[in-house]
Amino acid sequence: MKLILCLASFISLVFAGDVLYYSNKDFAENMPTHDLALVEFFAPWCEDCTMLDPIYEEAARILKVNDPPVPLIKVDCAVDTGTCVQYNAQLYPTFKVMRNGEAEDYKGLVTAADIVKNMKYMAGPASKELKTVEDVETFLAHDDYSVIGFFRNDKSDLAKVYQKVADPVKLEVLFAHTTEKAIRDKYNFNDDIVLFQPRIYQNVFEEPARKYDGEATTQNITEWIRKQSLGLCSERTTKNANKFKKPLFVIYYDVDYFRNKKHTIYWRNRVLKVAKKFHDAGKDVNFAISHYTPWVHELNTFGLTEEKDRKPVFIPRNKPVVTARDTRDRKYVMSDEFSSENLEKFVNDVLEDRIEQYLLSDPIPISNDEPVKVVVAKSFDEIVNNEEKDVLIEFYAPWCNDCKAMEPKYVELAEKLKDEPDLIIAKMDATTNELPDQYEYSDFPLIYFAGKGNKKNPKHYNDALEVDDLIQFIAKESTNELKGYTRTGNKRKTEL
């Protein structure tokens, strides 16, 4: 009996906490009673699920006392398979937002802070009503951009449009509204939509409160809010990166408003000084600051990292580094030491096409007479995108054993086809040269056929890596028939 009691006590401890564990039966009976809930479908053997347990529990603890409360639920897909199948939870963990029994994918980050923030937004109204001046002060006392609608009448056309804007955008900025005369008099806004910059981002270069003065349509107001919420130079993170338009100039350094506020503001102010000049000149240029840690792989594509243990690591700098992408998605790196003057010059050079774009590339070979032509990023257009030739190209990595085994076969292939006038056999080191976007890869060796007139849609070869098989593939895909081989890859007979 004591053993049973001990086991019962142990089980209660395992499942103690603020996360609810639902069986198939619990889910069917209880889920319709929740206006809003977040469900994690997990498996006991899933390591990622186990790592997320304390994060999920912390979020559940906070959301349990939210007004209104938002339950966080878990379903064990190793036991309660019926519910997991019903909601198409095939990978673990899978998170679903449930509204009155209806499911949608959870699209936020899986940290305690993000889960709490996203679920609070979903639980509350699209726009919070403010009754007093103190309510406004409390609403603005955080580190997120906020929008307040100051209306004489919440039934006005502008107020109705504002509510339509708030619902789809409320996860990006915070929305509130008021009709109180005391608030309108205090802030001197009447029938206005105003975006407020959070205190940590406020500076001498831009107004902390910006009033919308365009046409009262949902599209125009939404676009204005999204643009203004970035300001002249906002912090770019992995969460908001898709909001930044091109041309975009990103300044990377150890951005941290909480641990190193003065340092962060010092460098940002020098960027703002430049951003203000371009804004006042009416030029459509976008600026952002980023902490380099989440963007090491992006920095690698600009040559601003070194490789350790086959992983890119940011090269520490005493001053920020600057990269750019223009409207054609061409890349640039500022080579001069960071200063406001050098940044302004760099921006003008990019906008006026006075600077060479950056390509991760080996030097162009001085001699390239072997049957297998060596391609580098800087010669890619000249050789591979040559519209007068079909090109078979192998992307390889020096450390790849399969590539090393492939090398003699690839040379043999090139020798056999060296007299084909319309064909080039080529190779490129994919670890030291940038690949164009249309050449997707996950492993090496990677072989593509870029035919004449089809350079933007090359064909991926994914078959046996034997010489005869490759010849058959080339013979079939070649724009013009090969001189030495039929369309089926058979060697043509030589006439005596």
PDB file of C-alpha atoms in Angstrom, residues 9 95 107 132 217 224 313 320 350 369 382 412 425 427 454 471:
ATOM      1  CA  SER A   9       2.906  10.885  -5.074  1.00  0.00           C
ATOM      2  CA  PHE A  95       2.452  23.876 -31.462  1.00  0.00           C
ATOM      3  CA  LYS A 107       3.914  31.148 -35.669  1.00  0.00           C
ATOM      4  CA  THR A 132      -7.339  57.713 -17.892  1.00  0.00           C
ATOM      5  CA  THR A 217      -7.832  53.457 -45.542  1.00  0.00           C
ATOM      6  CA  TRP A 224       2.428  53.652 -42.543  1.00  0.00           C
ATOM      7  CA  VAL A 313      32.486  32.479 -36.460  1.00  0.00           C
ATOM      8  CA  PRO A 320      30.879  48.104 -36.269  1.00  0.00           C
ATOM      9  CA  VAL A 350      26.060  51.840 -53.461  1.00  0.00           C
ATOM     10  CA  ASP A 369      43.035  24.801 -70.243  1.00  0.00           C
ATOM     11  CA  GLU A 382      31.232  34.201 -68.140  1.00  0.00           C
ATOM     12  CA  GLU A 412      37.412  10.883 -67.510  1.00  0.00           C
ATOM     13  CA  ILE A 425      32.373  20.371 -68.190  1.00  0.00           C
ATOM     14  CA  LYS A 427      33.552  22.368 -61.367  1.00  0.00           C
ATOM     15  CA  ASN A 454      17.757  27.785 -69.521  1.00  0.00           C
ATOM     16  CA  ILE A 471      27.023  10.787 -70.545  1.00  0.00           C
TER      17      ILE A 471
END
